[in-house]
Amino acid sequence: MSVEIKVPSVGESITEVQIGAWHAEQGKWVAQDSEIVELETDKATFDVPAPLDGIIVEILKKTGEMASVGEVIGYLEEAERPADQAAPAPEKSPEKAAAAPAPKAEAPAHVGGGSDDRVMPAAARVMAEKGLSPADVTGTGPGGRILKEDVLAHQGGAASGNGAFREEEIVPMSPIRKKIAERLVEAQTNAALLTTFNEVDMSSVMELRAQYKDLFLKKYDVKLGFMSFFVKAVVDGLSQFPQINAEIRGTDLVFRNYYDIGIAVGGGKGLVVPVMRNAERLSFAEIELKINDFGQRARANKISLDELQGGTFTITNGGVYGSLLSTPIVNPPQSGVLGMHGIQERPIAVNGQVVIRPMMYIALTYDHRVVDGREAVVFLKRVKEALEEPARMLMEI
């Protein structure tokens, strides 16, 4: 008996998806509830589980093609596990996966479902045809990337070196990338965006982390990071300057008495911004646990659509990628976004003396239609003061 593999409903506003990677080829047996195909929307990536044990007898939609919600994209025929096929390894929970030691790898760590970021798409196809792995080929591209000519040179099909080939490859934009492009253009076109900057002496925060990191980890089973301090400082600032937590809705301004903070995290398909609801009610530990959970599930493309909806303000940390200074872009219809950056020891003047301190530049991009310059500058100064004297957040002064 054949069972239809259909595109499930993934959200009220989603009517069409792009077929991502098929995790199982046609003719392969799959276990019930195992992930068989990846679907991409303009907001997130989802996996479709197998409804029963069986063999994929037909794939109707290939990777990159579009399909409507409810459309049949393949067929699965019920069947018992073949005797020559090993049982799949049990899936680890996020908590156990985090606690397990990371396996050693020859190649640098990278984001993605088993692919190697060093291998260019054209090279990957030739490697698949030749039965080669990235470890077999020496990359001559920028950053050690493996090019098509590197694979051919390895096989003796072309002279080695970078100058032998020049090629272009046209790849359709994914729904998520299309939506990101649309939102960025929308923000630049419809909002009056300005950015103000300040810098923070991170000495106090770093001293607190060093003093309590072991106790914190032992009690909550999660590391004490910088983001919880920034979330607390931002909520403190937003409570003082509600315009930055507001949005334009038609001809009205909408103010909130709650703070839903979007946290930008790197995912398997790029940057995603899950929302931390009611951040004003969360403790340091609860914030760190949520951020850790967001990070794990973003890398596995497990962030749900609901978690990406809404948000009243966003925090993004370019410092984890080495950024020293940037101008973040507001996520409409929000009116503000805070950009964190890398921490560097720099000489500064303190009480007439030159001292070396760990400094971070911070940036606030805001919609000038909603937020006046004075509010933006003083808000960012408030965030700076809260981080330089964390006790102020506890004392609410």
mmCIF file of C-alpha atoms in Angstrom:
data_model
loop_
_atom_site.group_PDB
_atom_site.id
_atom_site.type_symbol
_atom_site.label_atom_id
_atom_site.label_comp_id
_atom_site.label_asym_id
_atom_site.label_seq_id
_atom_site.Cartn_x
_atom_site.Cartn_y
_atom_site.Cartn_z
ATOM 1 C CA MET A 1 0.000 0.000 0.000
ATOM 2 C CA SER A 2 1.400 3.377 -1.039
ATOM 3 C CA VAL A 3 1.030 6.401 1.215
ATOM 4 C CA GLU A 4 1.188 9.966 -0.068
ATOM 5 C CA ILE A 5 3.949 12.228 1.202
ATOM 6 C CA LYS A 6 2.288 15.654 1.365
ATOM 7 C CA VAL A 7 3.438 19.151 2.203
ATOM 8 C CA PRO A 8 1.960 19.783 5.677
ATOM 9 C CA SER A 9 0.516 23.070 6.855
ATOM 10 C CA VAL A 10 3.358 24.997 8.495
ATOM 11 C CA GLY A 11 1.600 28.272 9.308
ATOM 12 C CA GLU A 12 -1.457 30.315 8.441
ATOM 13 C CA SER A 13 0.441 32.659 6.135
ATOM 14 C CA ILE A 14 2.450 29.936 4.351
ATOM 15 C CA THR A 15 0.916 28.597 1.110
ATOM 16 C CA GLU A 16 4.024 27.469 -0.754
ATOM 17 C CA VAL A 17 7.348 25.867 0.170
ATOM 18 C CA GLN A 18 10.588 25.051 -1.588
ATOM 19 C CA ILE A 19 11.812 21.458 -1.519
ATOM 20 C CA GLY A 20 15.113 21.297 0.304
ATOM 21 C CA ALA A 21 17.217 18.169 0.658
ATOM 22 C CA TRP A 22 15.697 14.707 0.482
ATOM 23 C CA HIS A 23 17.252 12.811 3.388
ATOM 24 C CA ALA A 24 16.462 9.462 1.746
ATOM 25 C CA GLU A 25 16.758 8.513 -1.907
ATOM 26 C CA GLN A 26 14.080 6.859 -4.002
ATOM 27 C CA GLY A 27 14.080 3.129 -3.352
ATOM 28 C CA LYS A 28 15.466 3.477 0.170
ATOM 29 C CA TRP A 29 13.764 2.139 3.295
ATOM 30 C CA VAL A 30 12.979 4.646 6.067
ATOM 31 C CA ALA A 31 11.779 4.218 9.637
ATOM 32 C CA GLN A 32 8.566 5.738 10.926
ATOM 33 C CA ASP A 33 9.045 9.315 12.236
ATOM 34 C CA SER A 34 12.508 9.603 10.653
ATOM 35 C CA GLU A 35 13.037 12.830 8.712
ATOM 36 C CA ILE A 36 12.700 12.196 4.982
ATOM 37 C CA VAL A 37 12.593 15.620 3.324
ATOM 38 C CA GLU A 38 13.432 19.199 4.239
ATOM 39 C CA LEU A 39 11.017 22.020 3.354
ATOM 40 C CA GLU A 40 12.044 25.666 3.210
ATOM 41 C CA THR A 41 9.705 28.624 3.658
ATOM 42 C CA ASP A 42 10.417 32.333 3.736
ATOM 43 C CA LYS A 43 10.614 32.168 7.542
ATOM 44 C CA ALA A 44 12.097 28.832 8.567
ATOM 45 C CA THR A 45 13.072 25.300 7.549
ATOM 46 C CA PHE A 46 11.054 22.213 8.494
ATOM 47 C CA ASP A 47 11.446 18.462 8.127
ATOM 48 C CA VAL A 48 8.681 16.056 7.109
ATOM 49 C CA PRO A 49 8.720 12.759 9.064
ATOM 50 C CA ALA A 50 7.897 9.375 7.565
ATOM 51 C CA PRO A 51 4.300 8.419 8.516
ATOM 52 C CA LEU A 52 5.249 4.720 8.719
ATOM 53 C CA ASP A 53 8.033 2.209 8.073
ATOM 54 C CA GLY A 54 8.481 1.776 4.365
ATOM 55 C CA ILE A 55 10.290 2.369 1.087
ATOM 56 C CA ILE A 56 10.241 5.651 -0.819
ATOM 57 C CA VAL A 57 8.900 4.405 -4.156
ATOM 58 C CA GLU A 58 8.610 7.753 -5.950
ATOM 59 C CA ILE A 59 9.842 11.307 -5.532
ATOM 60 C CA LEU A 60 7.685 13.807 -7.442
ATOM 61 C CA LYS A 61 9.365 17.058 -6.442
ATOM 62 C CA LYS A 62 13.124 17.501 -6.628
ATOM 63 C CA THR A 63 15.357 19.743 -4.526
ATOM 64 C CA GLY A 64 14.791 23.399 -5.416
ATOM 65 C CA GLU A 65 11.296 22.959 -6.832
ATOM 66 C CA MET A 66 8.257 24.696 -5.353
ATOM 67 C CA ALA A 67 5.224 22.906 -3.922
ATOM 68 C CA SER A 68 1.934 24.068 -2.425
ATOM 69 C CA VAL A 69 0.681 23.164 1.028
ATOM 70 C CA GLY A 70 -1.204 19.865 0.727
ATOM 71 C CA GLU A 71 0.493 18.900 -2.551
ATOM 72 C CA VAL A 72 1.796 15.341 -2.945
ATOM 73 C CA ILE A 73 5.596 15.355 -3.339
ATOM 74 C CA GLY A 74 6.261 11.619 -3.155
ATOM 75 C CA TYR A 75 4.995 8.164 -2.267
ATOM 76 C CA LEU A 76 5.980 5.772 0.502
ATOM 77 C CA GLU A 77 5.139 2.051 0.398
ATOM 78 C CA GLU A 78 4.739 0.261 3.718
ATOM 79 C CA ALA A 79 7.450 -2.346 4.236
ATOM 80 C CA GLU A 80 9.440 -3.999 7.008
ATOM 81 C CA ARG A 81 13.078 -3.147 7.572
ATOM 82 C CA PRO A 82 15.338 -5.036 5.141
ATOM 83 C CA ALA A 83 17.526 -7.610 6.838
ATOM 84 C CA ASP A 84 20.703 -6.011 5.481
ATOM 85 C CA GLN A 85 19.857 -2.520 6.812
ATOM 86 C CA ALA A 86 21.040 -1.603 10.300
ATOM 87 C CA ALA A 87 18.678 0.018 12.746
ATOM 88 C CA PRO A 88 19.057 3.811 12.977
ATOM 89 C CA ALA A 89 20.948 5.153 15.964
ATOM 90 C CA PRO A 90 18.704 6.526 18.720
ATOM 91 C CA GLU A 91 18.336 10.297 18.587
ATOM 92 C CA LYS A 92 19.917 12.142 21.499
ATOM 93 C CA SER A 93 18.066 14.800 23.407
ATOM 94 C CA PRO A 94 19.509 18.330 23.157
ATOM 95 C CA GLU A 95 20.634 18.075 26.795
ATOM 96 C CA LYS A 96 22.497 14.786 26.250
ATOM 97 C CA ALA A 97 23.858 15.966 22.927
ATOM 98 C CA ALA A 98 25.288 19.068 24.588
ATOM 99 C CA ALA A 99 26.870 17.012 27.359
ATOM 100 C CA ALA A 100 28.399 14.432 25.026
ATOM 101 C CA PRO A 101 32.013 15.055 23.950
ATOM 102 C CA ALA A 102 32.300 16.436 20.441
ATOM 103 C CA PRO A 103 33.727 13.950 17.911
ATOM 104 C CA LYS A 104 37.127 14.753 16.479
ATOM 105 C CA ALA A 105 37.079 15.915 12.896
ATOM 106 C CA GLU A 106 39.804 16.339 10.331
ATOM 107 C CA ALA A 107 38.136 19.317 8.692
ATOM 108 C CA PRO A 108 37.268 22.575 10.466
ATOM 109 C CA ALA A 109 33.852 22.697 12.145
ATOM 110 C CA HIS A 110 31.138 24.061 9.928
ATOM 111 C CA VAL A 111 27.396 24.635 9.933
ATOM 112 C CA GLY A 112 25.276 22.357 7.832
ATOM 113 C CA GLY A 113 23.766 18.910 7.537
ATOM 114 C CA GLY A 114 26.887 16.921 6.803
ATOM 115 C CA SER A 115 28.155 19.101 3.960
ATOM 116 C CA ASP A 116 31.575 20.799 3.888
ATOM 117 C CA ASP A 117 31.550 24.587 3.509
ATOM 118 C CA ARG A 118 34.948 24.396 1.789
ATOM 119 C CA VAL A 119 33.539 22.480 -1.200
ATOM 120 C CA MET A 120 32.051 24.623 -3.966
ATOM 121 C CA PRO A 121 28.809 23.250 -5.510
ATOM 122 C CA ALA A 122 30.364 22.437 -8.907
ATOM 123 C CA ALA A 123 33.234 20.642 -7.190
ATOM 124 C CA ALA A 124 30.799 18.693 -5.008
ATOM 125 C CA ARG A 125 29.028 17.286 -8.077
ATOM 126 C CA VAL A 126 32.282 16.123 -9.686
ATOM 127 C CA MET A 127 33.457 14.640 -6.375
ATOM 128 C CA ALA A 128 30.198 12.689 -6.105
ATOM 129 C CA GLU A 129 30.682 11.358 -9.647
ATOM 130 C CA LYS A 130 34.289 10.363 -8.916
ATOM 131 C CA GLY A 131 33.555 8.924 -5.473
ATOM 132 C CA LEU A 132 35.887 11.378 -3.725
ATOM 133 C CA SER A 133 35.679 13.024 -0.308
ATOM 134 C CA PRO A 134 36.941 16.522 0.687
ATOM 135 C CA ALA A 135 39.886 14.877 2.446
ATOM 136 C CA ASP A 136 41.086 13.491 -0.909
ATOM 137 C CA VAL A 137 41.425 16.863 -2.620
ATOM 138 C CA THR A 138 43.641 19.852 -1.856
ATOM 139 C CA GLY A 139 41.733 23.125 -2.240
ATOM 140 C CA THR A 140 43.404 26.043 -3.988
ATOM 141 C CA GLY A 141 40.538 28.531 -3.687
ATOM 142 C CA PRO A 142 40.265 31.348 -1.137
ATOM 143 C CA GLY A 143 40.433 30.003 2.400
ATOM 144 C CA GLY A 144 41.304 26.530 1.137
ATOM 145 C CA ARG A 145 38.012 26.119 -0.735
ATOM 146 C CA ILE A 146 37.841 23.174 -3.101
ATOM 147 C CA LEU A 147 37.118 24.212 -6.677
ATOM 148 C CA LYS A 148 35.997 22.106 -9.632
ATOM 149 C CA GLU A 149 39.444 22.322 -11.220
ATOM 150 C CA ASP A 150 41.003 21.016 -7.996
ATOM 151 C CA VAL A 151 38.918 17.841 -8.323
ATOM 152 C CA LEU A 152 39.735 17.471 -12.011
ATOM 153 C CA ALA A 153 43.418 18.075 -11.305
ATOM 154 C CA HIS A 154 43.337 15.367 -8.660
ATOM 155 C CA GLN A 155 41.975 12.976 -11.276
ATOM 156 C CA GLY A 156 44.512 14.078 -13.859
ATOM 157 C CA GLY A 157 41.804 15.647 -15.984
ATOM 158 C CA ALA A 158 43.211 19.157 -15.938
ATOM 159 C CA ALA A 159 46.304 21.078 -14.959
ATOM 160 C CA SER A 160 46.306 22.136 -11.347
ATOM 161 C CA GLY A 161 46.184 25.777 -10.345
ATOM 162 C CA ASN A 162 43.651 28.565 -10.070
ATOM 163 C CA GLY A 163 43.953 30.036 -13.523
ATOM 164 C CA ALA A 164 42.826 26.984 -15.502
ATOM 165 C CA PHE A 165 39.069 27.583 -15.156
ATOM 166 C CA ARG A 166 36.688 30.512 -14.770
ATOM 167 C CA GLU A 167 33.058 29.644 -14.252
ATOM 168 C CA GLU A 168 29.796 30.907 -12.812
ATOM 169 C CA GLU A 169 26.967 28.948 -11.278
ATOM 170 C CA ILE A 170 23.393 30.219 -11.074
ATOM 171 C CA VAL A 171 21.625 29.005 -7.933
ATOM 172 C CA PRO A 172 18.004 29.933 -7.086
ATOM 173 C CA MET A 173 17.612 31.989 -3.932
ATOM 174 C CA SER A 174 16.039 30.052 -1.080
ATOM 175 C CA PRO A 175 12.715 31.338 0.305
ATOM 176 C CA ILE A 176 14.462 32.449 3.500
ATOM 177 C CA ARG A 177 17.095 34.412 1.549
ATOM 178 C CA LYS A 178 14.364 36.010 -0.596
ATOM 179 C CA LYS A 179 12.440 37.075 2.493
ATOM 180 C CA ILE A 180 15.586 38.444 4.156
ATOM 181 C CA ALA A 181 16.301 40.479 1.018
ATOM 182 C CA GLU A 182 12.742 41.810 0.934
ATOM 183 C CA ARG A 183 12.760 42.760 4.612
ATOM 184 C CA LEU A 184 16.115 44.515 4.391
ATOM 185 C CA VAL A 185 14.972 46.585 1.415
ATOM 186 C CA GLU A 186 11.652 47.281 3.165
ATOM 187 C CA ALA A 187 13.460 48.535 6.261
ATOM 188 C CA GLN A 188 15.684 50.858 4.242
ATOM 189 C CA THR A 189 12.802 52.121 2.084
ATOM 190 C CA ASN A 190 9.944 52.581 4.562
ATOM 191 C CA ALA A 191 11.737 53.567 7.784
ATOM 192 C CA ALA A 192 13.857 56.609 8.646
ATOM 193 C CA LEU A 193 16.828 54.698 10.042
ATOM 194 C CA LEU A 194 19.635 56.291 12.031
ATOM 195 C CA THR A 195 22.380 54.699 14.116
ATOM 196 C CA THR A 196 23.993 56.031 17.289
ATOM 197 C CA PHE A 197 27.085 54.539 18.946
ATOM 198 C CA ASN A 198 28.657 54.235 22.355
ATOM 199 C CA GLU A 199 31.271 52.047 24.024
ATOM 200 C CA VAL A 200 31.122 49.906 27.136
ATOM 201 C CA ASP A 201 33.833 49.045 29.650
ATOM 202 C CA MET A 202 33.110 45.326 30.106
ATOM 203 C CA SER A 203 35.327 44.957 33.191
ATOM 204 C CA SER A 204 32.476 44.597 35.716
ATOM 205 C CA VAL A 205 30.541 42.070 33.646
ATOM 206 C CA MET A 206 33.677 40.030 32.991
ATOM 207 C CA GLU A 207 34.589 40.067 36.689
ATOM 208 C CA LEU A 208 31.098 38.869 37.645
ATOM 209 C CA ARG A 209 31.258 36.086 35.075
ATOM 210 C CA ALA A 210 34.676 34.993 36.299
ATOM 211 C CA GLN A 211 33.521 35.042 39.922
ATOM 212 C CA TYR A 212 30.305 33.063 39.471
ATOM 213 C CA LYS A 213 30.722 31.050 36.258
ATOM 214 C CA ASP A 214 31.524 27.768 38.025
ATOM 215 C CA LEU A 215 28.674 28.060 40.540
ATOM 216 C CA PHE A 216 26.297 29.147 37.776
ATOM 217 C CA LEU A 217 27.240 26.182 35.572
ATOM 218 C CA LYS A 218 26.955 23.743 38.468
ATOM 219 C CA LYS A 219 23.511 24.965 39.513
ATOM 220 C CA TYR A 220 21.872 25.604 36.117
ATOM 221 C CA ASP A 221 23.892 23.332 33.789
ATOM 222 C CA VAL A 222 24.454 26.203 31.367
ATOM 223 C CA LYS A 223 27.309 28.694 30.992
ATOM 224 C CA LEU A 224 26.901 32.291 32.077
ATOM 225 C CA GLY A 225 27.396 34.332 28.923
ATOM 226 C CA PHE A 226 27.311 38.002 27.987
ATOM 227 C CA MET A 227 23.885 37.949 26.340
ATOM 228 C CA SER A 228 21.913 37.643 29.583
ATOM 229 C CA PHE A 229 23.528 40.878 30.852
ATOM 230 C CA PHE A 230 22.637 42.625 27.600
ATOM 231 C CA VAL A 231 19.035 41.366 27.648
ATOM 232 C CA LYS A 232 18.653 42.626 31.217
ATOM 233 C CA ALA A 233 20.240 45.977 30.347
ATOM 234 C CA VAL A 234 18.046 46.371 27.245
ATOM 235 C CA VAL A 235 14.844 45.585 29.164
ATOM 236 C CA ASP A 236 15.902 48.142 31.783
ATOM 237 C CA GLY A 237 16.460 50.744 29.057
ATOM 238 C CA LEU A 238 13.219 49.970 27.232
ATOM 239 C CA SER A 239 11.261 50.401 30.452
ATOM 240 C CA GLN A 240 12.694 53.929 30.709
ATOM 241 C CA PHE A 241 12.174 54.793 27.025
ATOM 242 C CA PRO A 242 8.987 53.034 25.800
ATOM 243 C CA GLN A 243 9.174 54.667 22.340
ATOM 244 C CA ILE A 244 11.990 52.288 21.403
ATOM 245 C CA ASN A 245 9.723 49.335 22.278
ATOM 246 C CA ALA A 246 6.854 50.753 20.194
ATOM 247 C CA GLU A 247 5.846 50.368 16.549
ATOM 248 C CA ILE A 248 3.847 52.221 13.905
ATOM 249 C CA ARG A 249 0.552 50.545 13.025
ATOM 250 C CA GLY A 250 -1.256 52.455 10.314
ATOM 251 C CA THR A 251 -1.549 56.011 11.637
ATOM 252 C CA ASP A 252 -1.136 54.956 15.278
ATOM 253 C CA LEU A 253 1.761 54.320 17.614
ATOM 254 C CA VAL A 254 1.480 51.063 19.576
ATOM 255 C CA PHE A 255 3.177 50.995 22.999
ATOM 256 C CA ARG A 256 3.672 47.770 24.974
ATOM 257 C CA ASN A 257 4.120 46.960 28.642
ATOM 258 C CA TYR A 258 5.964 43.729 27.763
ATOM 259 C CA TYR A 259 9.345 43.091 26.163
ATOM 260 C CA ASP A 260 9.670 40.343 23.556
ATOM 261 C CA ILE A 261 13.346 40.378 22.599
ATOM 262 C CA GLY A 262 14.523 38.842 19.325
ATOM 263 C CA ILE A 263 17.929 37.149 19.643
ATOM 264 C CA ALA A 264 19.827 36.773 16.355
ATOM 265 C CA VAL A 265 21.521 33.356 16.178
ATOM 266 C CA GLY A 266 23.360 31.558 13.405
ATOM 267 C CA GLY A 267 21.435 28.594 12.023
ATOM 268 C CA GLY A 268 21.883 25.807 9.528
ATOM 269 C CA LYS A 269 20.239 27.937 6.828
ATOM 270 C CA GLY A 270 21.601 31.297 7.904
ATOM 271 C CA LEU A 271 20.737 33.859 10.558
ATOM 272 C CA VAL A 272 17.409 33.433 12.360
ATOM 273 C CA VAL A 273 15.861 35.603 15.075
ATOM 274 C CA PRO A 274 13.768 33.594 17.551
ATOM 275 C CA VAL A 275 11.866 35.700 20.044
ATOM 276 C CA MET A 276 12.312 35.531 23.827
ATOM 277 C CA ARG A 277 8.820 36.328 25.121
ATOM 278 C CA ASN A 278 8.336 38.434 28.263
ATOM 279 C CA ALA A 279 12.054 38.853 28.835
ATOM 280 C CA GLU A 280 11.288 41.172 31.751
ATOM 281 C CA ARG A 281 10.069 38.142 33.751
ATOM 282 C CA LEU A 282 13.116 35.973 33.146
ATOM 283 C CA SER A 283 16.099 35.453 35.444
ATOM 284 C CA PHE A 284 19.699 35.367 34.238
ATOM 285 C CA ALA A 285 19.584 31.563 34.256
ATOM 286 C CA GLU A 286 16.303 31.401 32.321
ATOM 287 C CA ILE A 287 17.695 33.780 29.699
ATOM 288 C CA GLU A 288 20.889 31.747 29.280
ATOM 289 C CA LEU A 289 18.923 28.483 29.054
ATOM 290 C CA LYS A 290 16.684 29.926 26.354
ATOM 291 C CA ILE A 291 19.624 31.301 24.367
ATOM 292 C CA ASN A 292 21.416 27.959 24.595
ATOM 293 C CA ASP A 293 18.246 26.186 23.438
ATOM 294 C CA PHE A 294 17.780 28.644 20.559
ATOM 295 C CA GLY A 295 21.348 28.092 19.403
ATOM 296 C CA GLN A 296 21.107 24.285 19.441
ATOM 297 C CA ARG A 297 17.783 24.182 17.616
ATOM 298 C CA ALA A 298 18.774 26.864 15.100
ATOM 299 C CA ARG A 299 21.792 24.803 14.047
ATOM 300 C CA ALA A 300 19.481 21.805 13.592
ATOM 301 C CA ASN A 301 16.820 23.890 11.757
ATOM 302 C CA LYS A 302 14.331 23.122 14.548
ATOM 303 C CA ILE A 303 13.154 26.650 15.354
ATOM 304 C CA SER A 304 9.368 26.737 14.947
ATOM 305 C CA LEU A 305 7.541 29.353 12.908
ATOM 306 C CA ASP A 306 5.752 30.711 15.997
ATOM 307 C CA GLU A 307 9.087 31.437 17.667
ATOM 308 C CA LEU A 308 10.090 33.699 14.762
ATOM 309 C CA GLN A 309 6.903 35.770 14.876
ATOM 310 C CA GLY A 310 6.524 39.079 16.653
ATOM 311 C CA GLY A 311 9.209 40.663 18.781
ATOM 312 C CA THR A 312 9.383 44.222 20.052
ATOM 313 C CA PHE A 313 13.177 44.735 19.906
ATOM 314 C CA THR A 314 16.179 42.786 18.611
ATOM 315 C CA ILE A 315 19.727 42.152 19.838
ATOM 316 C CA THR A 316 22.397 40.952 17.406
ATOM 317 C CA ASN A 317 25.991 40.064 18.225
ATOM 318 C CA GLY A 318 28.404 40.541 15.342
ATOM 319 C CA GLY A 319 31.253 40.189 17.806
ATOM 320 C CA VAL A 320 31.058 36.387 17.652
ATOM 321 C CA TYR A 321 32.153 36.676 14.008
ATOM 322 C CA GLY A 322 34.881 39.222 14.732
ATOM 323 C CA SER A 323 33.009 42.460 13.987
ATOM 324 C CA LEU A 324 34.433 45.527 15.723
ATOM 325 C CA LEU A 325 31.759 48.004 14.594
ATOM 326 C CA SER A 326 28.645 47.818 12.427
ATOM 327 C CA THR A 327 25.253 49.432 11.792
ATOM 328 C CA PRO A 328 22.539 46.804 12.375
ATOM 329 C CA ILE A 329 19.283 47.054 10.418
ATOM 330 C CA VAL A 330 15.921 47.279 12.174
ATOM 331 C CA ASN A 331 13.573 44.317 11.724
ATOM 332 C CA PRO A 332 10.208 45.879 10.693
ATOM 333 C CA PRO A 333 7.832 46.736 12.264
ATOM 334 C CA GLN A 334 10.149 47.059 15.264
ATOM 335 C CA SER A 335 11.661 50.459 15.973
ATOM 336 C CA GLY A 336 15.091 49.491 17.297
ATOM 337 C CA VAL A 337 17.925 46.978 17.223
ATOM 338 C CA LEU A 338 21.038 46.798 19.410
ATOM 339 C CA GLY A 339 24.304 45.647 17.882
ATOM 340 C CA MET A 340 26.954 44.036 20.106
ATOM 341 C CA HIS A 341 30.538 43.740 18.888
ATOM 342 C CA GLY A 342 33.886 42.234 19.737
ATOM 343 C CA ILE A 343 35.632 42.983 23.035
ATOM 344 C CA GLN A 344 39.124 44.453 22.678
ATOM 345 C CA GLU A 345 41.546 45.724 25.264
ATOM 346 C CA ARG A 346 42.117 49.437 24.610
ATOM 347 C CA PRO A 347 43.726 52.314 26.503
ATOM 348 C CA ILE A 348 41.169 54.696 28.017
ATOM 349 C CA ALA A 349 41.360 57.590 30.465
ATOM 350 C CA VAL A 350 40.024 56.863 33.993
ATOM 351 C CA ASN A 351 40.360 59.542 36.679
ATOM 352 C CA GLY A 352 43.146 61.210 34.749
ATOM 353 C CA GLN A 353 45.086 57.977 34.290
ATOM 354 C CA VAL A 354 45.547 55.885 31.138
ATOM 355 C CA VAL A 355 44.456 52.310 31.819
ATOM 356 C CA ILE A 356 43.842 49.234 29.679
ATOM 357 C CA ARG A 357 40.239 48.018 29.760
ATOM 358 C CA PRO A 358 38.173 45.440 27.811
ATOM 359 C CA MET A 359 35.991 47.664 25.635
ATOM 360 C CA MET A 360 33.045 46.936 23.373
ATOM 361 C CA TYR A 361 31.406 49.265 20.865
ATOM 362 C CA ILE A 362 27.606 49.090 20.900
ATOM 363 C CA ALA A 363 25.263 50.470 18.244
ATOM 364 C CA LEU A 364 21.572 51.321 18.286
ATOM 365 C CA THR A 365 19.776 51.620 14.968
ATOM 366 C CA TYR A 366 16.334 53.168 15.396
ATOM 367 C CA ASP A 367 13.359 54.355 13.348
ATOM 368 C CA HIS A 368 13.415 58.131 13.590
ATOM 369 C CA ARG A 369 9.688 58.259 12.765
ATOM 370 C CA VAL A 370 9.040 56.769 16.213
ATOM 371 C CA VAL A 371 12.143 57.562 18.262
ATOM 372 C CA ASP A 372 13.694 60.996 18.670
ATOM 373 C CA GLY A 373 17.462 61.326 18.700
ATOM 374 C CA ARG A 374 17.562 62.315 22.368
ATOM 375 C CA GLU A 375 15.684 59.165 23.443
ATOM 376 C CA ALA A 376 17.940 56.970 21.309
ATOM 377 C CA VAL A 377 21.157 58.449 22.675
ATOM 378 C CA VAL A 378 20.026 58.376 26.309
ATOM 379 C CA PHE A 379 18.681 54.817 25.933
ATOM 380 C CA LEU A 380 22.051 53.610 24.667
ATOM 381 C CA LYS A 381 23.774 55.499 27.491
ATOM 382 C CA ARG A 382 21.442 53.758 29.970
ATOM 383 C CA VAL A 383 22.405 50.356 28.525
ATOM 384 C CA LYS A 384 26.073 51.303 28.848
ATOM 385 C CA GLU A 385 25.651 52.363 32.490
ATOM 386 C CA ALA A 386 23.752 49.184 33.379
ATOM 387 C CA LEU A 387 26.525 47.032 31.928
ATOM 388 C CA GLU A 388 29.328 49.008 33.575
ATOM 389 C CA GLU A 389 27.516 48.888 36.941
ATOM 390 C CA PRO A 390 25.392 45.701 36.871
ATOM 391 C CA ALA A 391 24.225 46.287 40.452
ATOM 392 C CA ARG A 392 22.065 49.133 39.102
ATOM 393 C CA MET A 393 19.881 46.567 37.298
ATOM 394 C CA LEU A 394 19.294 44.693 40.572
ATOM 395 C CA MET A 395 18.612 47.914 42.491
ATOM 396 C CA GLU A 396 16.480 49.308 39.619
ATOM 397 C CA ILE A 397 18.166 52.708 39.811
#
